[in-house]
Amino acid sequence: MKKVYLRTMALACALGLTACGGGGDELTLTISPIYGLTKDGMTVRLNGGTKHAVAALATSFPFTNERVGTDSKFTIEIVDQPPNATCTMINGSGTTGAYAPTGIAISCIATPHNVKAKVTGLLGSLTVVNSATNYTITPADLTVDPVTHEKWYSFTRTVGTDTIGQVGDGNTYSFGILTQPNAQPAPIVQVAQTCELANGTGTMGDHDVTNVTITCL
């Protein structure tokens, strides 16, 4: 009876190594999740094998045709970075068990760029919003171009050690006016104004945005 049992187990192992452990090619490793990949161009590979392109906006990537055995070492690496971001592999190496490991991920941080607005006619205090960030703009906050004498406002600012207001390459932005300048009594000289913002919505490319305009009447 014991010999029959052993023969049965041997047959089971031959047909399906997953049940028995050991070194057959049986597990599909998947990178999941993938954060912040907004453009094509990133490639990855498993155990030094074939490079695979990961499409823009992908949230996962399975190595379908390169299965790895149980109790086997693996290394997943990023070979080519996307053109607009720096991506980092998380938990990209280790040893499999009876099941494919989880927690293999990629996090991409898009290259940041500035958004600048040309401001005309502003006399008072104007509030502009982008996402959850508010910007209070006064004439004192504007920078004058020494050649054209145009007045500009940059939405990039430093808070402590952090830089905020920049938009990552491939990410969307939407600036809008939250509150208009209001008339103030003397001794403050300020009249009520109506300001219009143009070109405030778009997708960040590979350079600063400078076509936003704020015109106040």
Protein backbone atom coordinates (compact mmCIF):
# COMPACT_ATOMS: atom_id res chain seq x y z
CA MET A 1 0.00 0.00 0.00
CA LYS A 2 2.84 2.39 0.80
CA LYS A 3 4.42 1.89 -2.64
CA VAL A 4 1.09 2.65 -4.35
CA TYR A 5 0.80 5.87 -2.33
CA LEU A 6 4.28 6.97 -3.32
CA ARG A 7 3.62 6.25 -6.98
CA THR A 8 0.40 8.27 -6.79
CA MET A 9 2.23 11.24 -5.26
CA ALA A 10 4.94 11.03 -7.91
CA LEU A 11 2.31 11.19 -10.66
CA ALA A 12 0.62 14.14 -9.00
CA CYS A 13 3.96 15.98 -8.82
CA ALA A 14 4.67 15.25 -12.46
CA LEU A 15 1.32 16.71 -13.53
CA GLY A 16 1.28 19.75 -11.26
CA LEU A 17 4.30 21.02 -9.36
CA THR A 18 2.28 23.63 -7.51
CA ALA A 19 0.91 20.98 -5.22
CA CYS A 20 4.33 19.62 -4.40
CA GLY A 21 6.64 22.62 -4.24
CA GLY A 22 9.94 22.42 -6.04
CA GLY A 23 11.43 24.09 -9.04
CA GLY A 24 8.99 24.01 -11.99
CA ASP A 25 8.02 27.15 -13.92
CA GLU A 26 4.62 27.63 -12.39
CA LEU A 27 4.08 31.09 -10.90
CA THR A 28 3.14 34.27 -12.75
CA LEU A 29 4.67 37.32 -11.11
CA THR A 30 2.74 40.56 -11.40
CA ILE A 31 3.75 44.15 -10.73
CA SER A 32 0.78 45.64 -8.94
CA PRO A 33 0.04 48.40 -8.32
CA ILE A 34 1.81 50.79 -10.67
CA TYR A 35 1.42 54.41 -9.54
CA GLY A 36 1.69 57.56 -11.64
CA LEU A 37 2.67 56.19 -15.06
CA THR A 38 1.22 58.74 -17.50
CA LYS A 39 3.28 58.18 -20.67
CA ASP A 40 4.67 55.27 -22.68
CA GLY A 41 8.35 54.49 -22.57
CA MET A 42 8.95 52.46 -19.41
CA THR A 43 10.27 48.92 -19.83
CA VAL A 44 10.77 46.18 -17.25
CA ARG A 45 12.30 42.72 -17.22
CA LEU A 46 12.28 39.64 -15.02
CA ASN A 47 15.49 37.82 -14.10
CA GLY A 48 17.46 39.54 -16.85
CA GLY A 49 15.12 38.30 -19.57
CA THR A 50 13.19 40.07 -22.29
CA LYS A 51 12.37 43.75 -21.94
CA HIS A 52 8.64 44.45 -21.80
CA ALA A 53 7.01 47.80 -22.49
CA VAL A 54 4.49 48.97 -19.90
CA ALA A 55 1.75 51.13 -21.41
CA ALA A 56 0.84 54.57 -20.14
CA LEU A 57 -1.80 54.57 -17.39
CA ALA A 58 -1.22 50.87 -16.65
CA THR A 59 -1.92 49.97 -13.04
CA SER A 60 -0.43 46.45 -13.20
CA PHE A 61 1.80 44.28 -15.39
CA PRO A 62 1.92 40.43 -15.35
CA PHE A 63 4.91 38.49 -16.67
CA THR A 64 2.56 36.08 -18.40
CA ASN A 65 5.11 34.23 -20.54
CA GLU A 66 7.96 34.07 -18.00
CA ARG A 67 6.75 31.96 -15.15
CA VAL A 68 8.92 31.33 -12.10
CA GLY A 69 9.17 28.21 -10.00
CA THR A 70 8.19 27.96 -6.37
CA ASP A 71 10.97 28.56 -3.85
CA SER A 72 12.93 30.38 -6.56
CA LYS A 73 14.78 33.67 -6.48
CA PHE A 74 13.53 36.49 -8.72
CA THR A 75 14.58 39.99 -9.68
CA ILE A 76 12.35 42.48 -11.46
CA GLU A 77 13.96 45.70 -12.64
CA ILE A 78 13.09 48.85 -14.51
CA VAL A 79 15.27 49.01 -17.63
CA ASP A 80 14.02 52.21 -19.30
CA GLN A 81 12.39 55.13 -17.54
CA PRO A 82 9.41 56.95 -19.10
CA PRO A 83 10.32 60.30 -20.66
CA ASN A 84 8.42 62.37 -18.12
CA ALA A 85 9.02 60.72 -14.75
CA THR A 86 11.33 58.87 -12.42
CA CYS A 87 9.98 55.45 -11.47
CA THR A 88 11.11 53.30 -8.56
CA MET A 89 10.72 49.55 -8.15
CA ILE A 90 9.34 48.39 -4.79
CA ASN A 91 9.95 44.82 -3.53
CA GLY A 92 11.45 43.89 -6.88
CA SER A 93 13.58 41.00 -5.64
CA GLY A 94 13.07 38.07 -3.32
CA THR A 95 12.18 34.40 -3.22
CA THR A 96 8.86 32.89 -4.21
CA GLY A 97 6.94 30.54 -1.96
CA ALA A 98 4.08 28.26 -2.85
CA TYR A 99 2.25 31.26 -4.27
CA ALA A 100 3.29 34.28 -6.31
CA PRO A 101 4.48 37.07 -4.01
CA THR A 102 2.41 40.21 -3.58
CA GLY A 103 3.53 43.76 -2.92
CA ILE A 104 5.69 44.08 -6.05
CA ALA A 105 5.01 47.65 -7.14
CA ILE A 106 6.29 50.63 -9.11
CA SER A 107 5.90 54.25 -8.06
CA CYS A 108 6.47 57.03 -10.62
CA ILE A 109 7.00 60.70 -9.79
CA ALA A 110 6.40 62.98 -12.77
CA THR A 111 8.96 65.65 -13.61
CA PRO A 112 7.51 68.90 -12.21
CA HIS A 113 7.11 72.15 -14.15
CA ASN A 114 5.95 75.65 -13.27
CA VAL A 115 2.78 77.45 -14.26
CA LYS A 116 3.03 81.21 -14.76
CA ALA A 117 0.31 83.73 -15.51
CA LYS A 118 0.62 87.12 -17.19
CA VAL A 119 -1.42 89.56 -15.09
CA THR A 120 -2.82 92.79 -16.46
CA GLY A 121 -4.60 95.57 -14.58
CA LEU A 122 -4.75 94.02 -11.10
CA LEU A 123 -5.20 96.64 -8.38
CA GLY A 124 -6.47 94.65 -5.43
CA SER A 125 -6.38 91.14 -3.98
CA LEU A 126 -7.43 88.23 -6.17
CA THR A 127 -7.80 84.58 -5.15
CA VAL A 128 -7.08 81.82 -7.66
CA VAL A 129 -7.59 78.10 -6.98
CA ASN A 130 -6.07 74.97 -8.50
CA SER A 131 -7.33 71.69 -7.07
CA ALA A 132 -7.31 72.23 -3.28
CA THR A 133 -4.68 75.00 -3.26
CA ASN A 134 -5.65 78.67 -3.05
CA TYR A 135 -3.39 81.51 -4.20
CA THR A 136 -3.92 85.10 -3.06
CA ILE A 137 -2.44 87.43 -5.66
CA THR A 138 -1.77 91.12 -5.07
CA PRO A 139 0.22 93.64 -7.13
CA ALA A 140 3.14 93.15 -4.73
CA ASP A 141 3.31 89.45 -5.66
CA LEU A 142 3.90 90.14 -9.34
CA THR A 143 7.27 90.04 -11.10
CA VAL A 144 7.97 92.61 -13.81
CA ASP A 145 9.82 91.47 -16.91
CA PRO A 146 12.68 93.98 -17.39
CA VAL A 147 12.41 93.84 -21.18
CA THR A 148 8.69 93.68 -21.94
CA HIS A 149 7.53 95.26 -18.64
CA GLU A 150 4.81 92.61 -18.46
CA LYS A 151 3.74 91.49 -15.00
CA TRP A 152 3.83 87.80 -14.13
CA TYR A 153 2.74 85.59 -11.27
CA SER A 154 4.29 82.17 -10.63
CA PHE A 155 2.13 79.57 -8.89
CA THR A 156 5.26 77.81 -7.60
CA ARG A 157 6.08 78.66 -4.00
CA THR A 158 8.08 77.26 -1.11
CA VAL A 159 6.44 76.28 2.16
CA GLY A 160 9.09 75.25 4.66
CA THR A 161 11.21 72.70 2.83
CA ASP A 162 8.46 71.81 0.35
CA THR A 163 7.84 73.24 -3.11
CA ILE A 164 4.18 73.41 -4.06
CA GLY A 165 2.28 74.68 -7.06
CA GLN A 166 4.24 72.77 -9.69
CA VAL A 167 2.44 70.31 -11.96
CA GLY A 168 3.93 66.98 -12.99
CA ASP A 169 4.56 66.24 -16.67
CA GLY A 170 1.49 64.45 -18.02
CA ASN A 171 -0.76 65.60 -15.17
CA THR A 172 -3.74 67.90 -15.61
CA TYR A 173 -4.22 71.34 -14.07
CA SER A 174 -7.23 73.60 -13.76
CA PHE A 175 -6.79 77.14 -12.43
CA GLY A 176 -9.82 79.29 -11.83
CA ILE A 177 -10.76 82.50 -10.05
CA LEU A 178 -12.21 81.89 -6.60
CA THR A 179 -12.83 85.45 -5.42
CA GLN A 180 -12.67 88.76 -7.29
CA PRO A 181 -10.94 91.88 -5.93
CA ASN A 182 -13.39 93.87 -3.78
CA ALA A 183 -13.67 97.61 -3.23
CA GLN A 184 -12.15 98.82 0.04
CA PRO A 185 -12.90 102.07 1.94
CA ALA A 186 -10.28 104.77 2.52
CA PRO A 187 -7.42 104.97 3.39
CA ILE A 188 -6.94 101.84 1.21
CA VAL A 189 -7.22 102.82 -2.43
CA GLN A 190 -8.78 99.87 -4.15
CA VAL A 191 -11.67 99.69 -6.58
CA ALA A 192 -13.93 96.76 -7.31
CA GLN A 193 -12.65 94.79 -10.29
CA THR A 194 -13.69 91.92 -12.49
CA CYS A 195 -10.84 89.62 -13.54
CA GLU A 196 -10.91 86.94 -16.20
CA LEU A 197 -8.55 83.96 -16.39
CA ALA A 198 -7.75 82.34 -19.74
CA ASN A 199 -5.88 79.13 -20.65
CA GLY A 200 -6.07 77.91 -17.07
CA THR A 201 -6.91 74.29 -17.88
CA GLY A 202 -4.73 71.74 -19.63
CA THR A 203 -2.24 68.89 -19.38
CA MET A 204 1.35 69.63 -18.41
CA GLY A 205 3.90 68.92 -21.12
CA ASP A 206 7.67 68.78 -20.90
CA HIS A 207 8.20 72.49 -20.15
CA ASP A 208 6.77 75.34 -18.06
CA VAL A 209 3.32 76.68 -18.91
CA THR A 210 3.39 80.42 -19.63
CA ASN A 211 0.23 81.04 -21.65
CA VAL A 212 -2.11 81.59 -18.69
CA THR A 213 -3.47 85.14 -18.57
CA ILE A 214 -5.36 87.10 -15.92
CA THR A 215 -6.96 90.31 -17.17
CA CYS A 216 -8.61 92.66 -14.70
CA LEU A 217 -10.95 95.53 -15.59
